[in-house]
PDB file of C-alpha atoms in Angstrom:
ATOM      1  CA  MET A   1       0.193   0.508   0.207  1.00 97.00           C
ATOM      2  CA  ARG A   2       0.591   3.281  -0.629  1.00 98.00           C
ATOM      3  CA  ALA A   3       2.078   5.864   2.513  1.00 98.00           C
ATOM      4  CA  VAL A   4       3.369   8.734   3.956  1.00 98.00           C
ATOM      5  CA  VAL A   5       6.689   7.897   5.703  1.00 98.00           C
ATOM      6  CA  GLN A   6       9.798   9.750   7.272  1.00 98.00           C
ATOM      7  CA  ASP A   7      13.331   8.530   7.924  1.00 97.00           C
ATOM      8  CA  ALA A   8      14.052  11.819   9.419  1.00 98.00           C
ATOM      9  CA  LEU A   9      13.087  14.521  11.785  1.00 98.00           C
ATOM     10  CA  GLY A  10      12.841  17.965  10.004  1.00 98.00           C
ATOM     11  CA  GLY A  11      10.866  19.888   7.844  1.00 98.00           C
ATOM     12  CA  PRO A  12       8.092  18.929   5.572  1.00 98.00           C
ATOM     13  CA  GLU A  13      11.055  17.694   3.064  1.00 98.00           C
ATOM     14  CA  VAL A  14      11.228  15.006   5.292  1.00 98.00           C
ATOM     15  CA  LEU A  15       7.998  13.524   4.009  1.00 98.00           C
ATOM     16  CA  ARG A  16       7.558  10.680   1.171  1.00 98.00           C
ATOM     17  CA  VAL A  17       5.473   8.866  -0.397  1.00 98.00           C
ATOM     18  CA  ALA A  18       6.601   5.281  -0.110  1.00 97.00           C
ATOM     19  CA  GLU A  19       5.427   0.976  -0.575  1.00 97.00           C
ATOM     20  CA  VAL A  20       5.117  -0.122   2.714  1.00 97.00           C
ATOM     21  CA  PRO A  21       3.142  -3.430   3.316  1.00 97.00           C
ATOM     22  CA  ARG A  22      -0.685  -3.572   4.135  1.00 97.00           C
ATOM     23  CA  PRO A  23      -1.851  -4.347   8.079  1.00 97.00           C
ATOM     24  CA  GLU A  24      -3.320  -7.324   9.137  1.00 97.00           C
ATOM     25  CA  PRO A  25      -5.954  -7.257  11.430  1.00 98.00           C
ATOM     26  CA  LEU A  26      -5.722  -9.523  14.892  1.00 98.00           C
ATOM     27  CA  PRO A  27      -7.922 -10.641  16.759  1.00 98.00           C
ATOM     28  CA  THR A  28     -10.744  -7.123  17.727  1.00 98.00           C
ATOM     29  CA  GLU A  29      -9.367  -5.202  15.441  1.00 98.00           C
ATOM     30  CA  VAL A  30     -10.731  -3.735  11.498  1.00 98.00           C
ATOM     31  CA  LEU A  31      -8.893  -2.848   8.679  1.00 98.00           C
ATOM     32  CA  VAL A  32     -10.244   0.069   6.978  1.00 98.00           C
ATOM     33  CA  ARG A  33      -9.311   1.462   3.775  1.00 98.00           C
ATOM     34  CA  VAL A  34      -8.587   5.091   4.546  1.00 98.00           C
ATOM     35  CA  ARG A  35     -10.732   7.809   1.867  1.00 98.00           C
ATOM     36  CA  ALA A  36      -9.226  10.660   3.817  1.00 98.00           C
ATOM     37  CA  ALA A  37      -6.654  11.773   6.963  1.00 98.00           C
ATOM     38  CA  GLY A  38      -7.179  14.473   8.425  1.00 98.00           C
ATOM     39  CA  ILE A  39      -4.383  16.708   9.713  1.00 97.00           C
ATOM     40  CA  ASN A  40      -3.648  17.538  13.288  1.00 96.00           C
ATOM     41  CA  PRO A  41      -0.586  20.078  14.613  1.00 95.00           C
ATOM     42  CA  VAL A  42       0.161  17.390  17.030  1.00 96.00           C
ATOM     43  CA  ASP A  43       1.474  15.869  13.115  1.00 98.00           C
ATOM     44  CA  TRP A  44       3.719  18.808  12.147  1.00 97.00           C
ATOM     45  CA  LYS A  45       5.302  18.813  16.340  1.00 96.00           C
ATOM     46  CA  THR A  46       5.614  14.668  15.535  1.00 98.00           C
ATOM     47  CA  ARG A  47       7.610  15.415  12.281  1.00 98.00           C
ATOM     48  CA  GLN A  48      10.118  18.064  13.774  1.00 97.00           C
ATOM     49  CA  GLY A  49      10.852  15.738  16.726  1.00 97.00           C
ATOM     50  CA  GLY A  50       8.292  17.011  19.594  1.00 96.00           C
ATOM     51  CA  GLY A  51       4.688  16.471  19.653  1.00 95.00           C
ATOM     52  CA  MET A  52       3.753  12.284  20.215  1.00 97.00           C
ATOM     53  CA  ALA A  53       7.773  12.077  18.600  1.00 96.00           C
ATOM     54  CA  GLY A  54       8.866  10.628  22.102  1.00 96.00           C
ATOM     55  CA  VAL A  55       5.895   8.363  21.971  1.00 97.00           C
ATOM     56  CA  LEU A  56       6.716   6.843  18.549  1.00 97.00           C
ATOM     57  CA  GLY A  57      10.923   6.454  18.722  1.00 96.00           C
ATOM     58  CA  ASP A  58      13.371   6.788  16.231  1.00 96.00           C
ATOM     59  CA  PRO A  59      11.688   7.088  12.975  1.00 97.00           C
ATOM     60  CA  PRO A  60      11.297   6.223  10.606  1.00 97.00           C
ATOM     61  CA  PHE A  61       7.299   6.363  11.008  1.00 97.00           C
ATOM     62  CA  THR A  62       3.966   7.186   9.274  1.00 98.00           C
ATOM     63  CA  LEU A  63       2.147   9.724  10.815  1.00 98.00           C
ATOM     64  CA  GLY A  64      -1.426  10.530  10.829  1.00 98.00           C
ATOM     65  CA  TRP A  65      -3.625   9.912  13.693  1.00 98.00           C
ATOM     66  CA  ASP A  66      -7.718  11.251  12.148  1.00 98.00           C
ATOM     67  CA  VAL A  67      -9.113   9.081   9.886  1.00 98.00           C
ATOM     68  CA  SER A  68     -12.588   8.104   7.631  1.00 98.00           C
ATOM     69  CA  GLY A  69     -12.678   5.286   5.069  1.00 98.00           C
ATOM     70  CA  VAL A  70     -14.547   1.327   4.945  1.00 98.00           C
ATOM     71  CA  VAL A  71     -14.185  -1.082   6.616  1.00 98.00           C
ATOM     72  CA  GLU A  72     -12.104  -3.842   4.341  1.00 98.00           C
ATOM     73  CA  GLU A  73     -11.759  -6.546   7.284  1.00 98.00           C
ATOM     74  CA  VAL A  74     -12.570  -7.727  10.696  1.00 98.00           C
ATOM     75  CA  GLY A  75     -10.873  -9.485  12.433  1.00 98.00           C
ATOM     76  CA  PHE A  76     -11.649 -12.262  14.995  1.00 98.00           C
ATOM     77  CA  GLY A  77     -14.385 -10.946  17.775  1.00 97.00           C
ATOM     78  CA  VAL A  78     -15.986  -8.351  15.603  1.00 98.00           C
ATOM     79  CA  THR A  79     -19.176  -7.426  16.007  1.00 97.00           C
ATOM     80  CA  THR A  80     -20.130  -4.222  16.153  1.00 95.00           C
ATOM     81  CA  LEU A  81     -18.703  -3.504  12.900  1.00 98.00           C
ATOM     82  CA  ALA A  82     -18.531  -4.874   9.327  1.00 98.00           C
ATOM     83  CA  PRO A  83     -16.500  -5.008   5.736  1.00 98.00           C
ATOM     84  CA  GLY A  84     -18.360  -1.960   4.093  1.00 98.00           C
ATOM     85  CA  ASP A  85     -19.660  -0.138   6.599  1.00 98.00           C
ATOM     86  CA  GLU A  86     -18.064   3.693   6.550  1.00 98.00           C
ATOM     87  CA  VAL A  87     -16.226   4.414   9.442  1.00 98.00           C
ATOM     88  CA  TYR A  88     -14.166   7.480  11.162  1.00 98.00           C
ATOM     89  CA  GLY A  89     -11.821   7.337  13.832  1.00 98.00           C
ATOM     90  CA  MET A  90      -8.515   8.593  16.442  1.00 98.00           C
ATOM     91  CA  PRO A  91      -6.960   4.771  16.758  1.00 98.00           C
ATOM     92  CA  TRP A  92      -3.857   4.427  18.678  1.00 98.00           C
ATOM     93  CA  PHE A  93      -4.105   7.806  19.782  1.00 98.00           C
ATOM     94  CA  PRO A  94      -0.861   8.515  21.179  1.00 97.00           C
ATOM     95  CA  ARG A  95       0.771   5.666  19.639  1.00 97.00           C
ATOM     96  CA  GLN A  96       1.473   5.333  16.368  1.00 97.00           C
ATOM     97  CA  ALA A  97      -1.716   4.530  13.964  1.00 97.00           C
ATOM     98  CA  GLY A  98      -0.344   5.775  10.470  1.00 97.00           C
ATOM     99  CA  GLY A  99      -2.870   7.293   8.993  1.00 98.00           C
ATOM    100  CA  TYR A 100      -1.510   8.872   6.059  1.00 98.00           C
ATOM    101  CA  ALA A 101      -1.789   5.850   4.678  1.00 98.00           C
ATOM    102  CA  GLU A 102      -4.270   3.417   2.221  1.00 98.00           C
ATOM    103  CA  PHE A 103      -4.766   1.304   5.161  1.00 98.00           C
ATOM    104  CA  VAL A 104      -4.637   1.290   9.368  1.00 98.00           C
ATOM    105  CA  THR A 105      -6.094  -1.351  11.507  1.00 98.00           C
ATOM    106  CA  ALA A 106      -7.190  -0.725  15.078  1.00 98.00           C
ATOM    107  CA  PRO A 107      -9.511  -1.690  17.611  1.00 98.00           C
ATOM    108  CA  SER A 108     -13.384  -1.899  16.416  1.00 98.00           C
ATOM    109  CA  ARG A 109     -14.656   0.088  19.230  1.00 98.00           C
ATOM    110  CA  GLN A 110     -11.837   3.320  18.302  1.00 98.00           C
ATOM    111  CA  PHE A 111     -14.458   3.763  15.601  1.00 98.00           C
ATOM    112  CA  ALA A 112     -17.458   4.843  15.018  1.00 98.00           C
ATOM    113  CA  ARG A 113     -20.152   5.091  11.784  1.00 98.00           C
ATOM    114  CA  LYS A 114     -19.501   7.849  10.041  1.00 98.00           C
ATOM    115  CA  PRO A 115     -21.824  10.510  10.164  1.00 98.00           C
ATOM    116  CA  GLY A 116     -24.172  10.480   7.256  1.00 98.00           C
ATOM    117  CA  THR A 117     -24.247  14.049   6.348  1.00 98.00           C
ATOM    118  CA  LEU A 118     -20.283  14.210   6.328  1.00 98.00           C
ATOM    119  CA  SER A 119     -17.797  13.467   2.762  1.00 98.00           C
ATOM    120  CA  HIS A 120     -14.978  11.429   3.651  1.00 98.00           C
ATOM    121  CA  GLU A 121     -12.867  14.698   3.403  1.00 98.00           C
ATOM    122  CA  GLU A 122     -15.328  16.423   5.859  1.00 98.00           C
ATOM    123  CA  ALA A 123     -15.724  13.143   8.567  1.00 98.00           C
ATOM    124  CA  ALA A 124     -11.673  13.112   8.518  1.00 98.00           C
ATOM    125  CA  ALA A 125     -11.350  16.398   9.410  1.00 98.00           C
ATOM    126  CA  VAL A 126     -13.737  15.533  12.975  1.00 98.00           C
ATOM    127  CA  PRO A 127     -12.179  12.975  15.263  1.00 98.00           C
ATOM    128  CA  LEU A 128      -8.805  14.079  17.068  1.00 98.00           C
ATOM    129  CA  ALA A 129     -10.138  18.273  17.412  1.00 97.00           C
ATOM    130  CA  ALA A 130     -13.788  17.237  18.160  1.00 98.00           C
ATOM    131  CA  LEU A 131     -12.634  14.599  20.665  1.00 98.00           C
ATOM    132  CA  THR A 132     -10.349  17.097  22.112  1.00 98.00           C
ATOM    133  CA  ALA A 133     -12.981  18.860  22.673  1.00 98.00           C
ATOM    134  CA  TRP A 134     -15.466  17.667  23.698  1.00 98.00           C
ATOM    135  CA  GLN A 135     -13.586  15.407  26.234  1.00 98.00           C
ATOM    136  CA  ILE A 136     -12.468  18.584  27.405  1.00 98.00           C
ATOM    137  CA  ILE A 137     -15.586  20.029  27.931  1.00 98.00           C
ATOM    138  CA  VAL A 138     -18.274  17.563  28.608  1.00 98.00           C
ATOM    139  CA  ASP A 139     -15.873  15.493  30.682  1.00 97.00           C
ATOM    140  CA  THR A 140     -12.861  18.013  32.231  1.00 98.00           C
ATOM    141  CA  ALA A 141     -14.751  21.091  32.870  1.00 98.00           C
ATOM    142  CA  ARG A 142     -18.375  19.418  32.479  1.00 98.00           C
ATOM    143  CA  VAL A 143     -19.057  22.722  31.418  1.00 98.00           C
ATOM    144  CA  THR A 144     -23.358  23.723  32.307  1.00 98.00           C
ATOM    145  CA  ALA A 145     -26.046  25.943  30.859  1.00 98.00           C
ATOM    146  CA  GLY A 146     -24.973  29.602  31.942  1.00 97.00           C
ATOM    147  CA  GLN A 147     -20.877  29.680  32.483  1.00 98.00           C
ATOM    148  CA  ARG A 148     -18.744  31.954  30.517  1.00 98.00           C
ATOM    149  CA  VAL A 149     -16.327  29.972  28.342  1.00 98.00           C
ATOM    150  CA  LEU A 150     -13.590  31.144  27.434  1.00 98.00           C
ATOM    151  CA  VAL A 151     -12.072  29.794  24.176  1.00 98.00           C
ATOM    152  CA  HIS A 152      -8.726  30.671  22.879  1.00 98.00           C
ATOM    153  CA  ALA A 153      -7.478  29.732  19.238  1.00 96.00           C
ATOM    154  CA  ALA A 154     -11.174  29.857  18.856  1.00 97.00           C
ATOM    155  CA  ALA A 155     -10.938  29.484  14.982  1.00 95.00           C
ATOM    156  CA  GLY A 156      -8.771  26.549  15.275  1.00 94.00           C
ATOM    157  CA  GLY A 157      -9.448  22.477  14.844  1.00 94.00           C
ATOM    158  CA  VAL A 158     -10.204  22.126  18.231  1.00 96.00           C
ATOM    159  CA  GLY A 159     -11.517  25.845  18.604  1.00 96.00           C
ATOM    160  CA  HIS A 160     -14.530  25.971  16.372  1.00 96.00           C
ATOM    161  CA  PHE A 161     -15.584  22.316  18.020  1.00 98.00           C
ATOM    162  CA  ALA A 162     -15.158  23.905  21.720  1.00 98.00           C
ATOM    163  CA  VAL A 163     -17.426  27.027  20.373  1.00 98.00           C
ATOM    164  CA  GLN A 164     -20.050  24.713  19.464  1.00 98.00           C
ATOM    165  CA  PHE A 165     -20.443  22.209  21.883  1.00 98.00           C
ATOM    166  CA  ALA A 166     -20.174  24.935  25.147  1.00 98.00           C
ATOM    167  CA  ARG A 167     -22.940  26.184  22.904  1.00 98.00           C
ATOM    168  CA  HIS A 168     -24.881  23.074  22.830  1.00 98.00           C
ATOM    169  CA  LEU A 169     -24.650  22.307  26.698  1.00 98.00           C
ATOM    170  CA  GLY A 170     -26.076  26.252  27.140  1.00 98.00           C
ATOM    171  CA  ALA A 171     -22.638  28.098  28.077  1.00 98.00           C
ATOM    172  CA  ARG A 172     -21.742  31.855  27.236  1.00 98.00           C
ATOM    173  CA  VAL A 173     -19.113  30.847  24.770  1.00 98.00           C
ATOM    174  CA  VAL A 174     -15.947  34.042  24.539  1.00 98.00           C
ATOM    175  CA  GLY A 175     -13.439  33.502  21.481  1.00 98.00           C
ATOM    176  CA  THR A 176      -9.777  34.954  20.724  1.00 98.00           C
ATOM    177  CA  ALA A 177      -9.559  34.824  17.087  1.00 96.00           C
ATOM    178  CA  ARG A 178      -8.030  37.581  13.973  1.00 95.00           C
ATOM    179  CA  GLY A 179     -11.340  39.747  13.659  1.00 95.00           C
ATOM    180  CA  SER A 180     -11.989  38.353   9.809  1.00 94.00           C
ATOM    181  CA  ARG A 181     -13.149  35.146  11.592  1.00 96.00           C
ATOM    182  CA  HIS A 182     -15.368  36.720  14.180  1.00 97.00           C
ATOM    183  CA  GLU A 183     -18.658  36.743  11.993  1.00 97.00           C
ATOM    184  CA  TRP A 184     -18.294  32.757  11.028  1.00 96.00           C
ATOM    185  CA  LEU A 185     -17.277  32.129  15.020  1.00 97.00           C
ATOM    186  CA  GLY A 186     -20.568  33.952  15.627  1.00 97.00           C
ATOM    187  CA  ARG A 187     -22.618  31.702  13.278  1.00 97.00           C
ATOM    188  CA  LEU A 188     -21.291  28.613  15.491  1.00 97.00           C
ATOM    189  CA  GLY A 189     -22.137  30.053  18.439  1.00 97.00           C
ATOM    190  CA  ALA A 190     -19.679  32.508  20.185  1.00 98.00           C
ATOM    191  CA  ALA A 191     -21.511  35.336  22.070  1.00 98.00           C
ATOM    192  CA  GLU A 192     -18.068  37.686  22.049  1.00 98.00           C
ATOM    193  CA  LEU A 193     -15.646  37.603  20.828  1.00 98.00           C
ATOM    194  CA  VAL A 194     -12.091  39.108  20.829  1.00 98.00           C
ATOM    195  CA  ASP A 195      -9.543  40.218  18.295  1.00 97.00           C
ATOM    196  CA  TYR A 196      -6.583  39.447  19.426  1.00 95.00           C
ATOM    197  CA  THR A 197      -4.073  41.726  16.863  1.00 94.00           C
ATOM    198  CA  GLU A 198      -5.772  44.362  18.332  1.00 96.00           C
ATOM    199  CA  ARG A 199      -7.103  44.053  21.761  1.00 96.00           C
ATOM    200  CA  ARG A 200      -5.180  42.165  24.973  1.00 97.00           C
ATOM    201  CA  PHE A 201      -8.096  39.574  26.220  1.00 97.00           C
ATOM    202  CA  GLU A 202      -7.656  40.217  29.555  1.00 97.00           C
ATOM    203  CA  ASP A 203      -8.665  43.648  29.097  1.00 97.00           C
ATOM    204  CA  VAL A 204     -11.729  43.074  27.485  1.00 96.00           C
ATOM    205  CA  VAL A 205     -13.043  40.081  29.891  1.00 97.00           C
ATOM    206  CA  GLU A 206     -13.814  39.195  32.711  1.00 96.00           C
ATOM    207  CA  ASP A 207     -16.192  37.050  35.032  1.00 97.00           C
ATOM    208  CA  ILE A 208     -15.049  32.970  33.193  1.00 98.00           C
ATOM    209  CA  ASP A 209     -15.826  29.656  34.752  1.00 98.00           C
ATOM    210  CA  VAL A 210     -14.400  27.982  32.491  1.00 98.00           C
ATOM    211  CA  VAL A 211     -10.493  28.593  30.255  1.00 98.00           C
ATOM    212  CA  ILE A 212      -9.916  26.839  27.128  1.00 98.00           C
ATOM    213  CA  ASP A 213      -6.353  27.426  26.641  1.00 98.00           C
ATOM    214  CA  LEU A 214      -5.491  25.718  22.907  1.00 97.00           C
ATOM    215  CA  LEU A 215      -1.958  28.140  22.926  1.00 95.00           C
ATOM    216  CA  GLY A 216      -0.187  27.330  25.602  1.00 93.00           C
ATOM    217  CA  GLU A 217       2.282  29.536  28.007  1.00 94.00           C
ATOM    218  CA  ASP A 218       4.691  29.551  25.322  1.00 91.00           C
ATOM    219  CA  HIS A 219       2.214  31.323  23.505  1.00 90.00           C
ATOM    220  CA  ASP A 220       2.392  35.363  24.989  1.00 91.00           C
ATOM    221  CA  ALA A 221       2.050  33.859  28.244  1.00 96.00           C
ATOM    222  CA  THR A 222      -1.247  32.718  27.391  1.00 96.00           C
ATOM    223  CA  SER A 223      -2.232  30.675  30.500  1.00 97.00           C
ATOM    224  CA  THR A 224      -0.619  33.262  32.578  1.00 97.00           C
ATOM    225  CA  ARG A 225      -2.745  35.703  31.383  1.00 97.00           C
ATOM    226  CA  SER A 226      -5.988  33.521  31.668  1.00 98.00           C
ATOM    227  CA  LEU A 227      -5.459  33.516  35.325  1.00 98.00           C
ATOM    228  CA  LYS A 228      -6.729  37.477  35.142  1.00 97.00           C
ATOM    229  CA  VAL A 229     -10.558  36.715  33.471  1.00 98.00           C
ATOM    230  CA  LEU A 230     -10.999  33.661  35.330  1.00 98.00           C
ATOM    231  CA  LYS A 231     -13.639  33.506  38.725  1.00 97.00           C
ATOM    232  CA  LYS A 232     -12.217  32.020  41.676  1.00 97.00           C
ATOM    233  CA  GLY A 233     -12.801  28.862  41.913  1.00 97.00           C
ATOM    234  CA  GLY A 234     -12.984  28.468  37.908  1.00 98.00           C
ATOM    235  CA  LEU A 235     -10.838  26.110  35.696  1.00 98.00           C
ATOM    236  CA  LEU A 236      -8.211  26.439  33.630  1.00 98.00           C
ATOM    237  CA  VAL A 237      -7.540  23.581  31.015  1.00 98.00           C
ATOM    238  CA  ALA A 238      -4.483  23.865  29.295  1.00 97.00           C
ATOM    239  CA  VAL A 239      -3.850  21.926  26.021  1.00 96.00           C
ATOM    240  CA  PRO A 240       0.068  22.378  24.641  1.00 92.00           C
ATOM    241  CA  GLY A 241       2.553  21.265  27.039  1.00 89.00           C
ATOM    242  CA  GLY A 242      -0.394  21.258  30.179  1.00 94.00           C
ATOM    243  CA  VAL A 243      -0.086  23.525  33.020  1.00 97.00           C
ATOM    244  CA  ALA A 244       3.074  25.400  33.557  1.00 96.00           C
ATOM    245  CA  PRO A 245       4.142  25.076  37.491  1.00 97.00           C
ATOM    246  CA  GLU A 246       4.497  28.428  37.914  1.00 97.00           C
ATOM    247  CA  VAL A 247       1.148  28.783  36.335  1.00 97.00           C
ATOM    248  CA  ARG A 248       0.022  25.792  39.129  1.00 97.00           C
ATOM    249  CA  GLN A 249       1.170  27.454  41.968  1.00 97.00           C
ATOM    250  CA  ALA A 250      -0.509  31.317  41.230  1.00 97.00           C
ATOM    251  CA  ALA A 251      -4.125  29.691  40.162  1.00 97.00           C
ATOM    252  CA  ASP A 252      -3.748  27.547  43.413  1.00 97.00           C
ATOM    253  CA  ALA A 253      -3.276  30.588  45.722  1.00 97.00           C
ATOM    254  CA  ALA A 254      -5.700  32.609  43.631  1.00 97.00           C
ATOM    255  CA  GLY A 255      -8.159  30.101  44.581  1.00 97.00           C
ATOM    256  CA  MET A 256      -8.187  29.052  41.130  1.00 98.00           C
ATOM    257  CA  ARG A 257      -7.683  25.541  39.768  1.00 98.00           C
ATOM    258  CA  THR A 258      -6.074  23.886  36.330  1.00 98.00           C
ATOM    259  CA  SER A 259      -5.930  20.706  34.545  1.00 98.00           C
ATOM    260  CA  GLY A 260      -3.860  19.973  31.613  1.00 97.00           C
ATOM    261  CA  PHE A 261      -5.468  17.303  29.137  1.00 97.00           C
ATOM    262  CA  LEU A 262      -4.620  15.413  26.314  1.00 97.00           C
ATOM    263  CA  VAL A 263      -7.337  13.549  23.899  1.00 98.00           C
ATOM    264  CA  GLU A 264      -7.871   9.628  24.316  1.00 98.00           C
ATOM    265  CA  PRO A 265      -9.684   7.579  21.218  1.00 98.00           C
ATOM    266  CA  ASP A 266     -13.039   6.957  21.853  1.00 98.00           C
ATOM    267  CA  GLY A 267     -15.952   5.066  19.719  1.00 98.00           C
ATOM    268  CA  ALA A 268     -18.670   6.331  21.852  1.00 98.00           C
ATOM    269  CA  ASP A 269     -18.122   9.757  21.922  1.00 98.00           C
ATOM    270  CA  LEU A 270     -17.280   9.955  18.195  1.00 98.00           C
ATOM    271  CA  THR A 271     -20.968   8.151  18.106  1.00 98.00           C
ATOM    272  CA  ALA A 272     -22.785  11.091  20.358  1.00 98.00           C
ATOM    273  CA  ILE A 273     -20.343  14.259  17.816  1.00 98.00           C
ATOM    274  CA  ALA A 274     -21.601  12.091  14.471  1.00 98.00           C
ATOM    275  CA  GLY A 275     -25.407  12.301  15.988  1.00 98.00           C
ATOM    276  CA  LEU A 276     -25.043  16.152  16.544  1.00 98.00           C
ATOM    277  CA  ILE A 277     -23.189  16.373  12.866  1.00 98.00           C
ATOM    278  CA  ASP A 278     -26.268  14.537  11.572  1.00 98.00           C
ATOM    279  CA  LYS A 279     -28.675  16.590  13.629  1.00 97.00           C
ATOM    280  CA  GLY A 280     -27.031  19.809  12.641  1.00 96.00           C
ATOM    281  CA  GLU A 281     -26.222  21.215  15.191  1.00 96.00           C
ATOM    282  CA  ALA A 282     -22.636  20.921  14.712  1.00 97.00           C
ATOM    283  CA  VAL A 283     -20.363  21.107  11.975  1.00 97.00           C
ATOM    284  CA  VAL A 284     -16.880  20.679  10.616  1.00 97.00           C
ATOM    285  CA  GLU A 285     -15.128  23.351   8.941  1.00 94.00           C
ATOM    286  CA  VAL A 286     -12.612  22.356   6.007  1.00 96.00           C
ATOM    287  CA  GLU A 287     -10.063  25.150   4.258  1.00 94.00           C
ATOM    288  CA  GLU A 288      -8.303  22.843   1.781  1.00 96.00           C
ATOM    289  CA  VAL A 289      -7.838  19.074   1.041  1.00 97.00           C
ATOM    290  CA  PHE A 290      -4.553  18.112  -0.860  1.00 98.00           C
ATOM    291  CA  PRO A 291      -3.185  14.763  -2.318  1.00 98.00           C
ATOM    292  CA  LEU A 292      -1.709  12.443  -0.052  1.00 97.00           C
ATOM    293  CA  GLU A 293       1.390  13.570  -2.180  1.00 97.00           C
ATOM    294  CA  GLU A 294       1.260  16.730  -1.159  1.00 97.00           C
ATOM    295  CA  ALA A 295       1.516  16.095   2.023  1.00 98.00           C
ATOM    296  CA  ALA A 296       4.328  17.807   3.101  1.00 98.00           C
ATOM    297  CA  ARG A 297       2.448  21.120   1.272  1.00 97.00           C
ATOM    298  CA  ALA A 298      -0.163  20.547   3.293  1.00 97.00           C
ATOM    299  CA  HIS A 299       2.220  20.216   6.758  1.00 98.00           C
ATOM    300  CA  ARG A 300       3.416  23.899   5.334  1.00 97.00           C
ATOM    301  CA  LYS A 301       0.433  25.714   5.189  1.00 96.00           C
ATOM    302  CA  GLY A 302      -0.640  24.130   8.570  1.00 94.00           C
ATOM    303  CA  GLU A 303       2.543  25.627  10.223  1.00 93.00           C
ATOM    304  CA  ASP A 304       1.549  28.688   9.097  1.00 87.00           C
ATOM    305  CA  GLY A 305      -0.780  29.059  11.789  1.00 78.00           C
ATOM    306  CA  HIS A 306      -3.474  30.805  10.398  1.00 79.00           C
ATOM    307  CA  THR A 307      -5.730  27.878   9.363  1.00 84.00           C
ATOM    308  CA  ARG A 308     -10.109  28.301   9.803  1.00 88.00           C
ATOM    309  CA  GLY A 309     -11.090  25.031  10.990  1.00 89.00           C
ATOM    310  CA  LYS A 310      -8.872  21.901   9.474  1.00 95.00           C
ATOM    311  CA  LEU A 311      -6.577  20.865   6.452  1.00 97.00           C
ATOM    312  CA  VAL A 312      -7.170  16.977   5.003  1.00 98.00           C
ATOM    313  CA  LEU A 313      -5.008  14.556   2.982  1.00 98.00           C
ATOM    314  CA  ARG A 314      -7.098  12.295   0.399  1.00 98.00           C
ATOM    315  CA  VAL A 315      -5.754   8.952   0.095  1.00 97.00           C
ATOM    316  CA  GLY A 316      -8.728   7.239  -1.464  1.00 79.00           C
ATOM    317  CA  ALA A 317     -11.346   7.372  -3.880  1.00 69.00           C
TER     318      ALA A 317
END
């Protein structure tokens, strides 16, 4: 099968398409013929030696955790899926899934049936970003109606889902994003928006119950600055890099809570998310779809840092 492989850590130029052995499903696993693979920031961070490179080990390896495709074979014991089923998932994260390839294998319950209203390219953009937002909002923060939720990088892959899921639960959503994204984010459910290129969010935002920091302390001290707008007893969820020790100490002293976060595969969550999408209560934004052979170009675009929603690789017809 064709797969994007890298033999060394480095820039986008290390990505190349090669012929590699097709995997075979073990008991409880399914073999999925990949139609499209989503691209996430963790992909290019890992390619460079950050992200999940420590989990994957030394190259060679194949990146990619977001996939949408069709079940080709099922291993012994699988009863919930059958050949021909259209599925999507985020298999194996943070271990290697090899999503930039024509086939992947993983436990059947790490997949769910693809939202019927989405193409494979759209569905491949959902799993990692939507699961991250869902698991933060539903499981970690336990957002409830009437709360004020601040989403940093609201126009990104995780951010635009976080806006929608928090709004779905009845929260009042505040987002930081470039001004050109405000009209769109307003349609998704953001009630207040701050153009970070013009104003410091801590100067205009207050009384926040939950901050979802998708930028991290290394990005202009976003976590530290977020404590200035958080209520006493409020929660800061810091995603990239987790909670820095000095941020945790400052939060503890002020009577605020903090939490790091890393997303986990969950087919049941994906089923719930698919239900919202098919009901029209959540949408996915795909900025551009690239052929598999242009994975390097897709990474370059993602690393520019101004993507609206997600980027996707088209793998098979």
